[in-house]
Amino acid sequence: MSRTDRARWRAARSIADLAELTALWLEGRIASHPGVMPNCGPDDETSDLAPVLALANRHGYLTDNSQPGICGTGFDGRWWAQRAAVTGWVRCDRAGINLLNRIYAPAQAAGLIVCADSHRDGVTVTSVDGHDYTTFGAPLSKRDLRTIWPSHLIHADLFRQLHGAIQLTVVDPEWGRGELLWDVLAKALHPAPARPTTPTVTAPGLYVLVGPAGSGKSTLAARHFPADSVLELDAFRALAAGTRADQSATPAAVTAFDAILTARLERGLLTVLDATHAEARHRRKYTDLAHQHGLPAIAVLPDTPDRECQRRNAMRPDDTQVPKHILRDQARQAARFNAQADGFDAVLRPADLDPADPS
């Protein structure tokens, strides 16, 4: 396993982190997974399942093993039969139980076998010439878990979370059936249409996100502002170069970014700038522009510790990862933020954006 991939897995601190890395591996965006031979992606038979498995992982179902339903003569001339199946873990907290219920009810209604927190003997999912060959869902000891998640790659606290998690296995009882399980899983996990909501912030003005990579700027923007008000520099870079990571496209991206920004300010629209804005000269450029158009300039500062920014950055795929020295420079410059010197009329932090708790 490459040094970069080792660092990604070591940076994980939650089951959700492991699930996101697993999704990236399924999509071919990182090369290695702890339970698989280094620099090897999913098996060929798994390639068609990768999208729904990635979806499951991103919803919190950390998948371990999966297989399609197939029947036929194998490489050795014997008759191989497989049931479509998947096994893995969900957290044992409220969010994990809610996810379990989202999968459990429709799976049972479709006639699938569902085992929550393991099956005493496991469920046979592969047979060869009519003899049991592979089972999913049997209880896993700590030693079994360590084989899948070795100690040199998985933090000790995270391993304890895994050992206490709910083992969830779903199996199609019919040998060789291909689509049912994956259709049920995808429909159970597919996000429901978002309900129209009133953004936390609606007042016209220029809102400038300030913080290093990995500090949660895009999450804040998506959660608290209308989607059509957010200008993200990385998105303009991707339009100019076909990838968000090509720094050589930054001048062209900034030109387009500034043109759209100016057009919005001329119309007095609420506008959110999603970029690091680590340097004071960049912040001053945008506060001056807002004031020229008679609009207030408001800084939005995520409250994310530098170490957490570094950890999140270490988990990113290569094409979105920021070099460590640049991330350190961004953090140092952002720490010297001075609202008055930069010309901001107000400063908002996450607590200012969250609606009051009605309880």
CSV table of C-alpha atoms in Angstrom, one decimal:
chain,number,residue,atom,x,y,z
A,1,MET,CA,0.0,0.0,0.0
A,2,SER,CA,1.3,3.4,-0.9
A,3,ARG,CA,2.4,5.8,1.8
A,4,THR,CA,-0.5,8.2,0.8
A,5,ASP,CA,-3.1,5.5,1.1
A,6,ARG,CA,-1.7,4.3,4.5
A,7,ALA,CA,-2.0,7.9,5.7
A,8,ARG,CA,-5.7,8.1,4.6
A,9,TRP,CA,-6.7,4.9,6.5
A,10,ARG,CA,-4.7,6.0,9.5
A,11,ALA,CA,-6.5,9.3,9.5
A,12,ALA,CA,-9.9,7.7,9.9
A,13,ARG,CA,-11.5,8.2,13.3
A,14,SER,CA,-15.1,7.0,12.7
A,15,ILE,CA,-17.0,4.3,10.9
A,16,ALA,CA,-18.3,7.1,8.6
A,17,ASP,CA,-14.7,7.9,7.7
A,18,LEU,CA,-14.0,4.2,6.9
A,19,ALA,CA,-17.2,4.1,4.8
A,20,GLU,CA,-16.2,7.2,2.8
A,21,LEU,CA,-12.8,5.7,2.1
A,22,THR,CA,-14.4,2.4,1.1
A,23,ALA,CA,-16.7,4.3,-1.3
A,24,LEU,CA,-13.7,6.1,-2.9
A,25,TRP,CA,-11.9,2.7,-3.3
A,26,LEU,CA,-15.0,1.2,-4.9
A,27,GLU,CA,-15.1,4.1,-7.3
A,28,GLY,CA,-11.4,3.6,-8.1
A,29,ARG,CA,-10.4,7.0,-6.6
A,30,ILE,CA,-8.0,5.5,-4.1
A,31,ALA,CA,-5.9,2.4,-4.9
A,32,SER,CA,-5.9,0.3,-1.7
A,33,HIS,CA,-8.2,-1.1,0.9
A,34,PRO,CA,-7.0,-2.6,4.2
A,35,GLY,CA,-8.8,-5.9,3.7
A,36,VAL,CA,-7.7,-6.4,0.1
A,37,MET,CA,-4.3,-7.0,-1.6
A,38,PRO,CA,-2.6,-3.6,-1.9
A,39,ASN,CA,-3.2,-1.6,-5.1
A,40,CYS,CA,-6.0,-3.9,-6.2
A,41,GLY,CA,-9.5,-2.6,-6.7
A,42,PRO,CA,-12.8,-4.6,-6.3
A,43,ASP,CA,-13.1,-7.9,-8.1
A,44,ASP,CA,-14.4,-7.8,-11.7
A,45,GLU,CA,-17.8,-9.3,-10.6
A,46,THR,CA,-18.2,-6.4,-8.2
A,47,SER,CA,-17.8,-3.6,-10.8
A,48,ASP,CA,-21.5,-3.5,-11.6
A,49,LEU,CA,-22.3,-3.3,-7.9
A,50,ALA,CA,-19.9,-0.5,-7.1
A,51,PRO,CA,-22.3,2.4,-7.5
A,52,VAL,CA,-24.9,1.0,-5.1
A,53,LEU,CA,-22.2,-0.2,-2.7
A,54,ALA,CA,-20.6,3.3,-2.7
A,55,LEU,CA,-24.1,4.8,-2.0
A,56,ALA,CA,-24.6,2.4,0.9
A,57,ASN,CA,-21.2,3.4,2.4
A,58,ARG,CA,-21.9,7.1,2.1
A,59,HIS,CA,-25.1,6.5,4.0
A,60,GLY,CA,-23.2,4.8,6.8
A,61,TYR,CA,-23.4,1.2,5.9
A,62,LEU,CA,-19.7,0.2,5.9
A,63,THR,CA,-19.7,-2.8,3.5
A,64,ASP,CA,-17.1,-5.6,3.9
A,65,ASN,CA,-18.0,-8.4,1.5
A,66,SER,CA,-20.5,-8.4,-1.4
A,67,GLN,CA,-21.2,-10.5,-4.4
A,68,PRO,CA,-23.7,-10.8,-7.3
A,69,GLY,CA,-26.1,-13.6,-7.8
A,70,ILE,CA,-24.8,-16.0,-10.5
A,71,CYS,CA,-24.8,-19.7,-11.4
A,72,GLY,CA,-22.6,-21.5,-13.9
A,73,THR,CA,-19.6,-23.7,-14.6
A,74,GLY,CA,-16.5,-22.2,-13.0
A,75,PHE,CA,-12.9,-22.1,-13.9
A,76,ASP,CA,-12.4,-25.5,-12.4
A,77,GLY,CA,-15.2,-27.2,-14.3
A,78,ARG,CA,-17.4,-27.4,-11.2
A,79,TRP,CA,-20.9,-25.9,-10.7
A,80,TRP,CA,-20.7,-22.6,-8.8
A,81,ALA,CA,-23.9,-21.0,-7.4
A,82,GLN,CA,-24.0,-17.6,-5.7
A,83,ARG,CA,-26.7,-15.7,-3.9
A,84,ALA,CA,-26.6,-11.9,-4.2
A,85,ALA,CA,-25.4,-10.8,-0.8
A,86,VAL,CA,-23.7,-8.0,1.1
A,87,THR,CA,-22.4,-7.8,4.7
A,88,GLY,CA,-20.9,-5.0,6.8
A,89,TRP,CA,-21.5,-2.8,9.8
A,90,VAL,CA,-23.7,0.1,10.9
A,91,ARG,CA,-23.1,2.2,14.1
A,92,CYS,CA,-25.1,1.2,17.1
A,93,ASP,CA,-26.3,4.7,17.9
A,94,ARG,CA,-29.5,6.4,16.8
A,95,ALA,CA,-28.3,7.2,13.3
A,96,GLY,CA,-27.2,3.6,12.8
A,97,ILE,CA,-30.4,2.2,14.1
A,98,ASN,CA,-32.4,4.5,11.8
A,99,LEU,CA,-30.2,3.4,8.8
A,100,LEU,CA,-30.7,-0.3,9.8
A,101,ASN,CA,-34.5,0.2,9.8
A,102,ARG,CA,-34.4,1.9,6.4
A,103,ILE,CA,-32.8,-1.2,5.0
A,104,TYR,CA,-34.5,-3.9,7.1
A,105,ALA,CA,-38.1,-3.2,6.4
A,106,PRO,CA,-38.0,-3.0,2.6
A,107,ALA,CA,-35.6,-5.9,2.4
A,108,GLN,CA,-37.8,-8.2,4.5
A,109,ALA,CA,-40.9,-7.0,2.5
A,110,ALA,CA,-39.1,-8.1,-0.7
A,111,GLY,CA,-38.4,-11.6,0.8
A,112,LEU,CA,-34.7,-11.0,1.4
A,113,ILE,CA,-32.8,-12.6,4.3
A,114,VAL,CA,-31.7,-9.9,6.8
A,115,CYS,CA,-29.4,-10.6,9.7
A,116,ALA,CA,-28.8,-7.8,12.1
A,117,ASP,CA,-25.9,-8.3,14.5
A,118,SER,CA,-24.8,-11.5,13.0
A,119,HIS,CA,-26.4,-14.9,12.4
A,120,ARG,CA,-25.2,-17.8,14.6
A,121,ASP,CA,-24.0,-20.0,11.8
A,122,GLY,CA,-23.9,-17.4,9.0
A,123,VAL,CA,-25.9,-17.7,5.8
A,124,THR,CA,-24.5,-19.8,2.9
A,125,VAL,CA,-24.0,-17.5,-0.1
A,126,THR,CA,-21.8,-19.6,-2.3
A,127,SER,CA,-21.9,-23.4,-3.1
A,128,VAL,CA,-19.8,-25.6,-5.3
A,129,ASP,CA,-21.3,-28.7,-6.7
A,130,GLY,CA,-24.1,-28.3,-4.1
A,131,HIS,CA,-21.7,-28.1,-1.1
A,132,ASP,CA,-21.5,-25.0,1.1
A,133,TYR,CA,-18.5,-22.9,0.3
A,134,THR,CA,-18.9,-19.4,1.6
A,135,THR,CA,-21.1,-17.9,4.4
A,136,PHE,CA,-21.9,-14.3,5.3
A,137,GLY,CA,-23.1,-12.9,8.6
A,138,ALA,CA,-21.4,-15.3,11.1
A,139,PRO,CA,-20.2,-13.7,14.3
A,140,LEU,CA,-16.7,-12.1,13.9
A,141,SER,CA,-14.2,-12.3,16.8
A,142,LYS,CA,-11.7,-9.5,17.5
A,143,ARG,CA,-9.1,-11.6,15.7
A,144,ASP,CA,-11.4,-11.9,12.6
A,145,LEU,CA,-11.9,-8.1,12.7
A,146,ARG,CA,-8.1,-7.5,12.9
A,147,THR,CA,-7.6,-9.5,9.8
A,148,ILE,CA,-9.9,-7.2,7.9
A,149,TRP,CA,-8.9,-4.0,9.7
A,150,PRO,CA,-5.2,-4.4,10.7
A,151,SER,CA,-3.8,-2.4,13.6
A,152,HIS,CA,-1.1,-0.7,11.6
A,153,LEU,CA,-3.8,0.9,9.5
A,154,ILE,CA,-6.8,1.4,11.9
A,155,HIS,CA,-6.7,3.6,15.0
A,156,ALA,CA,-7.3,1.7,18.2
A,157,ASP,CA,-10.4,3.9,19.2
A,158,LEU,CA,-11.9,3.2,15.7
A,159,PHE,CA,-11.3,-0.5,16.1
A,160,ARG,CA,-13.3,-0.4,19.3
A,161,GLN,CA,-16.1,1.3,17.5
A,162,LEU,CA,-16.1,-1.4,14.9
A,163,HIS,CA,-16.1,-4.2,17.5
A,164,GLY,CA,-19.2,-2.6,19.0
A,165,ALA,CA,-21.0,-1.9,15.8
A,166,ILE,CA,-24.0,-3.9,14.4
A,167,GLN,CA,-23.1,-6.4,11.8
A,168,LEU,CA,-25.7,-6.2,9.0
A,169,THR,CA,-26.1,-8.9,6.3
A,170,VAL,CA,-28.6,-9.0,3.5
A,171,VAL,CA,-28.9,-12.1,1.3
A,172,ASP,CA,-31.2,-12.9,-1.7
A,173,PRO,CA,-32.6,-16.4,-0.9
A,174,GLU,CA,-32.8,-17.3,-4.6
A,175,TRP,CA,-29.6,-18.7,-6.1
A,176,GLY,CA,-28.4,-16.8,-9.2
A,177,ARG,CA,-30.9,-13.9,-9.1
A,178,GLY,CA,-29.1,-10.7,-10.1
A,179,GLU,CA,-31.0,-7.5,-9.5
A,180,LEU,CA,-33.5,-7.7,-6.6
A,181,LEU,CA,-31.2,-7.1,-3.7
A,182,TRP,CA,-29.4,-4.2,-5.3
A,183,ASP,CA,-32.6,-2.6,-6.4
A,184,VAL,CA,-34.0,-2.8,-2.9
A,185,LEU,CA,-30.9,-1.4,-1.4
A,186,ALA,CA,-30.6,1.5,-3.8
A,187,LYS,CA,-34.3,2.4,-3.3
A,188,ALA,CA,-34.0,2.2,0.5
A,189,LEU,CA,-31.0,4.5,0.5
A,190,HIS,CA,-31.8,6.9,-2.3
A,191,PRO,CA,-32.2,10.3,-0.7
A,192,ALA,CA,-35.7,11.6,-0.4
A,193,PRO,CA,-36.4,14.8,-2.3
A,194,ALA,CA,-35.3,17.7,-0.2
A,195,ARG,CA,-38.1,19.7,1.4
A,196,PRO,CA,-38.1,23.4,0.5
A,197,THR,CA,-36.6,25.2,3.4
A,198,THR,CA,-35.9,28.8,4.2
A,199,PRO,CA,-32.1,29.3,4.4
A,200,THR,CA,-30.8,30.5,7.7
A,201,VAL,CA,-29.3,33.6,6.1
A,202,THR,CA,-31.4,35.6,3.6
A,203,ALA,CA,-30.2,39.2,3.9
A,204,PRO,CA,-28.6,40.6,0.8
A,205,GLY,CA,-24.8,41.0,1.1
A,206,LEU,CA,-21.5,39.4,0.3
A,207,TYR,CA,-20.7,36.5,2.5
A,208,VAL,CA,-17.0,35.5,2.4
A,209,LEU,CA,-16.0,32.0,3.8
A,210,VAL,CA,-12.6,32.1,5.4
A,211,GLY,CA,-10.7,29.0,6.4
A,212,PRO,CA,-8.2,26.4,5.2
A,213,ALA,CA,-9.0,23.4,3.1
A,214,GLY,CA,-11.0,20.8,5.1
A,215,SER,CA,-12.5,23.3,7.5
A,216,GLY,CA,-16.1,22.7,6.3
A,217,LYS,CA,-16.7,25.8,4.2
A,218,SER,CA,-18.6,24.1,1.5
A,219,THR,CA,-20.7,22.3,4.1
A,220,LEU,CA,-21.6,25.5,5.8
A,221,ALA,CA,-22.5,27.1,2.4
A,222,ALA,CA,-24.7,24.2,1.4
A,223,ARG,CA,-26.5,24.0,4.8
A,224,HIS,CA,-27.2,27.7,5.3
A,225,PHE,CA,-27.4,29.5,2.0
A,226,PRO,CA,-29.5,29.1,-1.2
A,227,ALA,CA,-27.6,26.8,-3.6
A,228,ASP,CA,-27.8,29.4,-6.5
A,229,SER,CA,-26.1,32.0,-4.3
A,230,VAL,CA,-22.8,30.1,-3.8
A,231,LEU,CA,-19.8,30.8,-6.0
A,232,GLU,CA,-17.2,28.1,-5.5
A,233,LEU,CA,-13.7,28.7,-6.9
A,234,ASP,CA,-13.0,25.0,-7.4
A,235,ALA,CA,-16.1,24.6,-9.6
A,236,PHE,CA,-14.8,27.5,-11.8
A,237,ARG,CA,-11.4,25.8,-11.9
A,238,ALA,CA,-13.1,22.5,-13.0
A,239,LEU,CA,-14.9,24.4,-15.8
A,240,ALA,CA,-11.7,25.9,-17.0
A,241,ALA,CA,-9.5,22.8,-16.9
A,242,GLY,CA,-11.7,19.7,-16.5
A,243,THR,CA,-10.5,19.1,-12.9
A,244,ARG,CA,-10.8,21.0,-9.7
A,245,ALA,CA,-7.2,20.2,-8.8
A,246,ASP,CA,-5.4,22.0,-11.8
A,247,GLN,CA,-3.9,25.0,-10.1
A,248,SER,CA,-2.6,26.3,-13.4
A,249,ALA,CA,-6.3,27.1,-14.3
A,250,THR,CA,-6.7,29.4,-11.3
A,251,PRO,CA,-6.1,32.7,-13.2
A,252,ALA,CA,-8.8,31.8,-15.7
A,253,ALA,CA,-11.1,30.5,-13.0
A,254,VAL,CA,-10.7,33.8,-10.9
A,255,THR,CA,-11.5,35.9,-14.0
A,256,ALA,CA,-14.8,34.0,-14.6
A,257,PHE,CA,-15.5,33.9,-10.8
A,258,ASP,CA,-15.0,37.7,-10.5
A,259,ALA,CA,-17.2,38.4,-13.5
A,260,ILE,CA,-20.1,36.5,-12.2
A,261,LEU,CA,-19.6,38.0,-8.7
A,262,THR,CA,-19.7,41.5,-10.1
A,263,ALA,CA,-22.9,40.8,-12.0
A,264,ARG,CA,-24.6,39.6,-8.9
A,265,LEU,CA,-23.4,42.5,-6.8
A,266,GLU,CA,-24.7,44.9,-9.4
A,267,ARG,CA,-28.1,43.4,-8.9
A,268,GLY,CA,-27.9,43.5,-5.1
A,269,LEU,CA,-28.1,39.7,-4.7
A,270,LEU,CA,-27.0,37.7,-1.7
A,271,THR,CA,-23.8,36.1,-2.8
A,272,VAL,CA,-21.5,33.5,-1.0
A,273,LEU,CA,-17.8,33.1,-1.9
A,274,ASP,CA,-16.6,29.6,-1.2
A,275,ALA,CA,-12.8,29.6,-1.3
A,276,THR,CA,-10.0,29.6,1.3
A,277,HIS,CA,-9.5,33.4,1.2
A,278,ALA,CA,-6.5,32.8,3.4
A,279,GLU,CA,-4.6,36.0,2.4
A,280,ALA,CA,-5.8,39.4,3.6
A,281,ARG,CA,-5.3,41.0,0.2
A,282,HIS,CA,-7.9,38.6,-1.3
A,283,ARG,CA,-10.4,39.4,1.5
A,284,ARG,CA,-9.8,43.1,1.1
A,285,LYS,CA,-10.4,42.9,-2.6
A,286,TYR,CA,-13.9,41.4,-2.0
A,287,THR,CA,-15.0,43.6,0.9
A,288,ASP,CA,-14.0,46.7,-1.2
A,289,LEU,CA,-16.1,45.3,-4.1
A,290,ALA,CA,-19.1,44.7,-1.9
A,291,HIS,CA,-18.9,48.3,-0.5
A,292,GLN,CA,-18.6,49.7,-4.0
A,293,HIS,CA,-22.0,48.2,-4.7
A,294,GLY,CA,-23.6,49.4,-1.5
A,295,LEU,CA,-23.7,45.9,0.1
A,296,PRO,CA,-22.4,44.7,3.5
A,297,ALA,CA,-19.4,42.3,3.6
A,298,ILE,CA,-19.8,39.5,6.1
A,299,ALA,CA,-17.1,37.0,7.0
A,300,VAL,CA,-18.2,33.4,7.7
A,301,LEU,CA,-15.6,31.5,9.8
A,302,PRO,CA,-15.8,27.7,10.4
A,303,ASP,CA,-14.7,26.6,13.9
A,304,THR,CA,-12.6,23.6,12.8
A,305,PRO,CA,-9.3,22.9,14.5
A,306,ASP,CA,-6.2,22.7,12.3
A,307,ARG,CA,-5.6,19.1,13.2
A,308,GLU,CA,-9.1,18.1,12.0
A,309,CYS,CA,-8.5,20.0,8.7
A,310,GLN,CA,-5.3,18.0,8.2
A,311,ARG,CA,-7.1,14.7,9.0
A,312,ARG,CA,-9.9,15.5,6.5
A,313,ASN,CA,-7.4,16.5,3.9
A,314,ALA,CA,-5.4,13.3,4.3
A,315,MET,CA,-8.5,11.3,3.5
A,316,ARG,CA,-9.2,13.0,0.3
A,317,PRO,CA,-8.4,11.5,-3.1
A,318,ASP,CA,-5.2,12.6,-4.8
A,319,ASP,CA,-7.0,14.9,-7.2
A,320,THR,CA,-8.5,17.0,-4.4
A,321,GLN,CA,-5.9,16.7,-1.7
A,322,VAL,CA,-4.0,20.0,-0.8
A,323,PRO,CA,-0.3,19.6,-0.2
A,324,LYS,CA,0.6,19.7,3.5
A,325,HIS,CA,2.8,22.8,3.3
A,326,ILE,CA,0.1,24.7,1.5
A,327,LEU,CA,-2.5,23.6,4.1
A,328,ARG,CA,-0.2,24.8,6.9
A,329,ASP,CA,0.2,28.2,5.1
A,330,GLN,CA,-3.5,28.5,4.7
A,331,ALA,CA,-4.1,27.8,8.4
A,332,ARG,CA,-1.4,30.3,9.5
A,333,GLN,CA,-2.8,33.1,7.3
A,334,ALA,CA,-6.4,32.4,8.3
A,335,ALA,CA,-5.4,32.5,11.9
A,336,ARG,CA,-4.2,36.1,11.4
A,337,PHE,CA,-7.7,37.1,10.2
A,338,ASN,CA,-8.7,40.7,11.3
A,339,ALA,CA,-12.2,41.6,10.5
A,340,GLN,CA,-11.8,45.3,10.9
A,341,ALA,CA,-8.5,45.6,8.9
A,342,ASP,CA,-10.1,43.5,6.1
A,343,GLY,CA,-13.1,45.7,5.9
A,344,PHE,CA,-15.8,43.3,7.1
A,345,ASP,CA,-19.0,44.7,8.5
A,346,ALA,CA,-19.8,41.5,10.5
A,347,VAL,CA,-18.5,38.1,11.3
A,348,LEU,CA,-20.6,34.9,11.5
A,349,ARG,CA,-19.6,31.6,13.0
A,350,PRO,CA,-21.5,28.2,12.8
A,351,ALA,CA,-23.3,28.9,16.0
A,352,ASP,CA,-24.6,32.1,14.5
A,353,LEU,CA,-26.0,30.3,11.5
A,354,ASP,CA,-27.7,27.4,13.3
A,355,PRO,CA,-31.4,27.9,13.9
A,356,ALA,CA,-32.4,28.0,17.6
A,357,ASP,CA,-33.1,24.6,19.1
A,358,PRO,CA,-37.0,24.6,19.7
A,359,SER,CA,-36.6,22.2,22.6
